[in-house]
Amino acid sequence: QVQLVESGGGSVQAGGSLRLSCAASGRTSSIYTMGWFRQAPGKDREFVARIKWTGGGTYYGDSVKGRFTISRDNAKNTVYLQMYSLKPEDTAVYYCTAGIRGGTGNDYWGQGTQVTVSS
């Protein structure tokens, strides 16, 4: 089992920045990828970003490319999502995910952290 705990959410004005963190614990040696999804009220869950645990390859959803940066600290088993130039439409609950070898890519989910961007 892998446990994920997000932190760093909050409220910010449009144009501002926030950094989310997600700390993994448990069977972290089995993790090969971690990522972020988000879900706004009344909308489907949306892919935000993903990073490979080895090699660090990154992938982004179209709506956040150029504004968000995903990174990792393998020693701390932590993934970060640095968000710049935030827009009201970025308001959502942000979820951290972890994929394990032989899994589906999003085998474990955190509890979510709220990000609210006001205009």
JSON list of C-alpha atoms in Angstrom, two decimals:
[
{"chain": "A", "resi": 1, "resn": "GLN", "atom": "CA", "xyz": [0.00, 0.00, 0.00]},
{"chain": "A", "resi": 2, "resn": "VAL", "atom": "CA", "xyz": [1.00, 3.58, -0.66]},
{"chain": "A", "resi": 3, "resn": "GLN", "atom": "CA", "xyz": [-0.35, 6.52, 1.29]},
{"chain": "A", "resi": 4, "resn": "LEU", "atom": "CA", "xyz": [-0.45, 10.01, -0.20]},
{"chain": "A", "resi": 5, "resn": "VAL", "atom": "CA", "xyz": [-0.87, 13.25, 1.71]},
{"chain": "A", "resi": 6, "resn": "GLU", "atom": "CA", "xyz": [-1.32, 16.54, -0.15]},
{"chain": "A", "resi": 7, "resn": "SER", "atom": "CA", "xyz": [-0.67, 19.98, 1.24]},
{"chain": "A", "resi": 8, "resn": "GLY", "atom": "CA", "xyz": [-0.28, 23.54, 0.04]},
{"chain": "A", "resi": 9, "resn": "GLY", "atom": "CA", "xyz": [-3.74, 24.35, -1.20]},
{"chain": "A", "resi": 10, "resn": "GLY", "atom": "CA", "xyz": [-5.44, 27.61, -0.41]},
{"chain": "A", "resi": 11, "resn": "SER", "atom": "CA", "xyz": [-6.91, 30.78, -1.83]},
{"chain": "A", "resi": 12, "resn": "VAL", "atom": "CA", "xyz": [-5.10, 33.13, -4.16]},
{"chain": "A", "resi": 13, "resn": "GLN", "atom": "CA", "xyz": [-5.98, 35.96, -6.50]},
{"chain": "A", "resi": 14, "resn": "ALA", "atom": "CA", "xyz": [-5.82, 35.54, -10.24]},
{"chain": "A", "resi": 15, "resn": "GLY", "atom": "CA", "xyz": [-2.26, 35.84, -11.49]},
{"chain": "A", "resi": 16, "resn": "GLY", "atom": "CA", "xyz": [-0.85, 34.49, -8.27]},
{"chain": "A", "resi": 17, "resn": "SER", "atom": "CA", "xyz": [1.09, 31.33, -7.51]},
{"chain": "A", "resi": 18, "resn": "LEU", "atom": "CA", "xyz": [0.78, 28.30, -5.26]},
{"chain": "A", "resi": 19, "resn": "ARG", "atom": "CA", "xyz": [2.84, 25.19, -4.71]},
{"chain": "A", "resi": 20, "resn": "LEU", "atom": "CA", "xyz": [1.23, 21.90, -3.85]},
{"chain": "A", "resi": 21, "resn": "SER", "atom": "CA", "xyz": [3.12, 19.05, -2.22]},
{"chain": "A", "resi": 22, "resn": "CYS", "atom": "CA", "xyz": [2.32, 15.36, -2.04]},
{"chain": "A", "resi": 23, "resn": "ALA", "atom": "CA", "xyz": [4.24, 13.11, 0.32]},
{"chain": "A", "resi": 24, "resn": "ALA", "atom": "CA", "xyz": [4.16, 9.37, -0.28]},
{"chain": "A", "resi": 25, "resn": "SER", "atom": "CA", "xyz": [4.68, 6.75, 2.39]},
{"chain": "A", "resi": 26, "resn": "GLY", "atom": "CA", "xyz": [4.38, 2.99, 2.64]},
{"chain": "A", "resi": 27, "resn": "ARG", "atom": "CA", "xyz": [5.63, 0.88, -0.28]},
{"chain": "A", "resi": 28, "resn": "THR", "atom": "CA", "xyz": [7.25, 3.81, -2.04]},
{"chain": "A", "resi": 29, "resn": "SER", "atom": "CA", "xyz": [9.83, 1.56, -3.73]},
{"chain": "A", "resi": 30, "resn": "SER", "atom": "CA", "xyz": [7.02, 0.30, -5.97]},
{"chain": "A", "resi": 31, "resn": "ILE", "atom": "CA", "xyz": [6.15, 3.76, -7.33]},
{"chain": "A", "resi": 32, "resn": "TYR", "atom": "CA", "xyz": [7.12, 4.46, -10.93]},
{"chain": "A", "resi": 33, "resn": "THR", "atom": "CA", "xyz": [5.01, 7.57, -11.58]},
{"chain": "A", "resi": 34, "resn": "MET", "atom": "CA", "xyz": [3.17, 10.27, -9.66]},
{"chain": "A", "resi": 35, "resn": "GLY", "atom": "CA", "xyz": [0.78, 12.86, -10.90]},
{"chain": "A", "resi": 36, "resn": "TRP", "atom": "CA", "xyz": [-1.94, 15.39, -10.26]},
{"chain": "A", "resi": 37, "resn": "PHE", "atom": "CA", "xyz": [-5.56, 15.53, -11.27]},
{"chain": "A", "resi": 38, "resn": "ARG", "atom": "CA", "xyz": [-8.17, 18.12, -10.42]},
{"chain": "A", "resi": 39, "resn": "GLN", "atom": "CA", "xyz": [-11.92, 18.28, -10.22]},
{"chain": "A", "resi": 40, "resn": "ALA", "atom": "CA", "xyz": [-14.03, 21.43, -10.22]},
{"chain": "A", "resi": 41, "resn": "PRO", "atom": "CA", "xyz": [-17.64, 21.43, -9.01]},
{"chain": "A", "resi": 42, "resn": "GLY", "atom": "CA", "xyz": [-19.94, 19.94, -11.61]},
{"chain": "A", "resi": 43, "resn": "LYS", "atom": "CA", "xyz": [-17.07, 18.98, -13.91]},
{"chain": "A", "resi": 44, "resn": "ASP", "atom": "CA", "xyz": [-15.26, 15.79, -14.77]},
{"chain": "A", "resi": 45, "resn": "ARG", "atom": "CA", "xyz": [-11.93, 14.98, -13.22]},
{"chain": "A", "resi": 46, "resn": "GLU", "atom": "CA", "xyz": [-9.14, 16.46, -15.34]},
{"chain": "A", "resi": 47, "resn": "PHE", "atom": "CA", "xyz": [-5.54, 15.36, -15.83]},
{"chain": "A", "resi": 48, "resn": "VAL", "atom": "CA", "xyz": [-3.07, 18.06, -14.76]},
{"chain": "A", "resi": 49, "resn": "ALA", "atom": "CA", "xyz": [0.45, 16.65, -14.79]},
{"chain": "A", "resi": 50, "resn": "ARG", "atom": "CA", "xyz": [2.53, 13.52, -14.36]},
{"chain": "A", "resi": 51, "resn": "ILE", "atom": "CA", "xyz": [6.18, 12.73, -13.67]},
{"chain": "A", "resi": 52, "resn": "LYS", "atom": "CA", "xyz": [8.15, 9.53, -13.98]},
{"chain": "A", "resi": 53, "resn": "TRP", "atom": "CA", "xyz": [9.93, 8.59, -10.77]},
{"chain": "A", "resi": 54, "resn": "THR", "atom": "CA", "xyz": [13.01, 7.43, -12.68]},
{"chain": "A", "resi": 55, "resn": "GLY", "atom": "CA", "xyz": [14.27, 9.77, -15.36]},
{"chain": "A", "resi": 56, "resn": "GLY", "atom": "CA", "xyz": [11.88, 12.55, -14.44]},
{"chain": "A", "resi": 57, "resn": "GLY", "atom": "CA", "xyz": [9.95, 12.71, -17.70]},
{"chain": "A", "resi": 58, "resn": "THR", "atom": "CA", "xyz": [6.99, 15.06, -17.38]},
{"chain": "A", "resi": 59, "resn": "TYR", "atom": "CA", "xyz": [3.59, 15.39, -19.04]},
{"chain": "A", "resi": 60, "resn": "TYR", "atom": "CA", "xyz": [1.01, 18.14, -18.76]},
{"chain": "A", "resi": 61, "resn": "GLY", "atom": "CA", "xyz": [-2.62, 18.72, -19.56]},
{"chain": "A", "resi": 62, "resn": "ASP", "atom": "CA", "xyz": [-3.21, 21.28, -22.29]},
{"chain": "A", "resi": 63, "resn": "SER", "atom": "CA", "xyz": [-4.92, 23.73, -19.95]},
{"chain": "A", "resi": 64, "resn": "VAL", "atom": "CA", "xyz": [-1.88, 24.06, -17.67]},
{"chain": "A", "resi": 65, "resn": "LYS", "atom": "CA", "xyz": [1.05, 23.78, -20.08]},
{"chain": "A", "resi": 66, "resn": "GLY", "atom": "CA", "xyz": [3.45, 26.66, -19.64]},
{"chain": "A", "resi": 67, "resn": "ARG", "atom": "CA", "xyz": [1.94, 27.68, -16.28]},
{"chain": "A", "resi": 68, "resn": "PHE", "atom": "CA", "xyz": [2.38, 24.63, -14.04]},
{"chain": "A", "resi": 69, "resn": "THR", "atom": "CA", "xyz": [5.55, 22.66, -13.29]},
{"chain": "A", "resi": 70, "resn": "ILE", "atom": "CA", "xyz": [5.68, 19.22, -11.73]},
{"chain": "A", "resi": 71, "resn": "SER", "atom": "CA", "xyz": [8.83, 18.07, -9.96]},
{"chain": "A", "resi": 72, "resn": "ARG", "atom": "CA", "xyz": [9.91, 15.42, -7.50]},
{"chain": "A", "resi": 73, "resn": "ASP", "atom": "CA", "xyz": [12.29, 14.82, -4.64]},
{"chain": "A", "resi": 74, "resn": "ASN", "atom": "CA", "xyz": [13.00, 11.12, -4.63]},
{"chain": "A", "resi": 75, "resn": "ALA", "atom": "CA", "xyz": [14.82, 11.27, -1.29]},
{"chain": "A", "resi": 76, "resn": "LYS", "atom": "CA", "xyz": [11.71, 12.73, 0.35]},
{"chain": "A", "resi": 77, "resn": "ASN", "atom": "CA", "xyz": [9.24, 10.66, -1.70]},
{"chain": "A", "resi": 78, "resn": "THR", "atom": "CA", "xyz": [7.51, 13.90, -2.50]},
{"chain": "A", "resi": 79, "resn": "VAL", "atom": "CA", "xyz": [6.09, 15.38, -5.68]},
{"chain": "A", "resi": 80, "resn": "TYR", "atom": "CA", "xyz": [5.40, 19.06, -6.14]},
{"chain": "A", "resi": 81, "resn": "LEU", "atom": "CA", "xyz": [3.11, 21.06, -8.39]},
{"chain": "A", "resi": 82, "resn": "GLN", "atom": "CA", "xyz": [4.22, 24.65, -8.81]},
{"chain": "A", "resi": 83, "resn": "MET", "atom": "CA", "xyz": [1.38, 26.70, -10.22]},
{"chain": "A", "resi": 84, "resn": "TYR", "atom": "CA", "xyz": [1.94, 30.12, -11.77]},
{"chain": "A", "resi": 85, "resn": "SER", "atom": "CA", "xyz": [-0.38, 32.64, -13.44]},
{"chain": "A", "resi": 86, "resn": "LEU", "atom": "CA", "xyz": [-3.37, 31.08, -11.77]},
{"chain": "A", "resi": 87, "resn": "LYS", "atom": "CA", "xyz": [-6.79, 31.68, -13.27]},
{"chain": "A", "resi": 88, "resn": "PRO", "atom": "CA", "xyz": [-10.27, 31.40, -11.74]},
{"chain": "A", "resi": 89, "resn": "GLU", "atom": "CA", "xyz": [-10.83, 28.32, -13.91]},
{"chain": "A", "resi": 90, "resn": "ASP", "atom": "CA", "xyz": [-7.99, 26.60, -12.04]},
{"chain": "A", "resi": 91, "resn": "THR", "atom": "CA", "xyz": [-10.26, 26.49, -8.99]},
{"chain": "A", "resi": 92, "resn": "ALA", "atom": "CA", "xyz": [-10.71, 22.84, -8.07]},
{"chain": "A", "resi": 93, "resn": "VAL", "atom": "CA", "xyz": [-9.84, 20.10, -5.64]},
{"chain": "A", "resi": 94, "resn": "TYR", "atom": "CA", "xyz": [-6.40, 18.83, -6.62]},
{"chain": "A", "resi": 95, "resn": "TYR", "atom": "CA", "xyz": [-5.61, 15.16, -6.13]},
{"chain": "A", "resi": 96, "resn": "CYS", "atom": "CA", "xyz": [-2.22, 13.50, -6.04]},
{"chain": "A", "resi": 97, "resn": "THR", "atom": "CA", "xyz": [-1.88, 10.03, -7.56]},
{"chain": "A", "resi": 98, "resn": "ALA", "atom": "CA", "xyz": [0.75, 7.33, -7.56]},
{"chain": "A", "resi": 99, "resn": "GLY", "atom": "CA", "xyz": [1.19, 4.52, -10.04]},
{"chain": "A", "resi": 100, "resn": "ILE", "atom": "CA", "xyz": [2.99, 1.33, -9.13]},
{"chain": "A", "resi": 101, "resn": "ARG", "atom": "CA", "xyz": [4.73, -1.17, -11.36]},
{"chain": "A", "resi": 102, "resn": "GLY", "atom": "CA", "xyz": [2.18, -3.50, -12.85]},
{"chain": "A", "resi": 103, "resn": "GLY", "atom": "CA", "xyz": [-0.65, -1.16, -11.92]},
{"chain": "A", "resi": 104, "resn": "THR", "atom": "CA", "xyz": [-2.94, 1.15, -13.86]},
{"chain": "A", "resi": 105, "resn": "GLY", "atom": "CA", "xyz": [-0.93, 4.35, -13.54]},
{"chain": "A", "resi": 106, "resn": "ASN", "atom": "CA", "xyz": [-3.19, 5.88, -10.90]},
{"chain": "A", "resi": 107, "resn": "ASP", "atom": "CA", "xyz": [-3.38, 3.15, -8.33]},
{"chain": "A", "resi": 108, "resn": "TYR", "atom": "CA", "xyz": [-3.40, 5.35, -5.25]},
{"chain": "A", "resi": 109, "resn": "TRP", "atom": "CA", "xyz": [-5.05, 8.70, -4.61]},
{"chain": "A", "resi": 110, "resn": "GLY", "atom": "CA", "xyz": [-4.65, 11.34, -1.96]},
{"chain": "A", "resi": 111, "resn": "GLN", "atom": "CA", "xyz": [-7.53, 12.96, -0.14]},
{"chain": "A", "resi": 112, "resn": "GLY", "atom": "CA", "xyz": [-7.36, 16.14, -2.20]},
{"chain": "A", "resi": 113, "resn": "THR", "atom": "CA", "xyz": [-6.54, 19.74, -1.45]},
{"chain": "A", "resi": 114, "resn": "GLN", "atom": "CA", "xyz": [-8.67, 22.74, -2.38]},
{"chain": "A", "resi": 115, "resn": "VAL", "atom": "CA", "xyz": [-7.30, 25.49, -4.60]},
{"chain": "A", "resi": 116, "resn": "THR", "atom": "CA", "xyz": [-9.45, 28.58, -5.02]},
{"chain": "A", "resi": 117, "resn": "VAL", "atom": "CA", "xyz": [-8.52, 31.37, -7.43]},
{"chain": "A", "resi": 118, "resn": "SER", "atom": "CA", "xyz": [-10.50, 34.59, -7.20]},
{"chain": "A", "resi": 119, "resn": "SER", "atom": "CA", "xyz": [-10.78, 37.17, -9.94]}
]
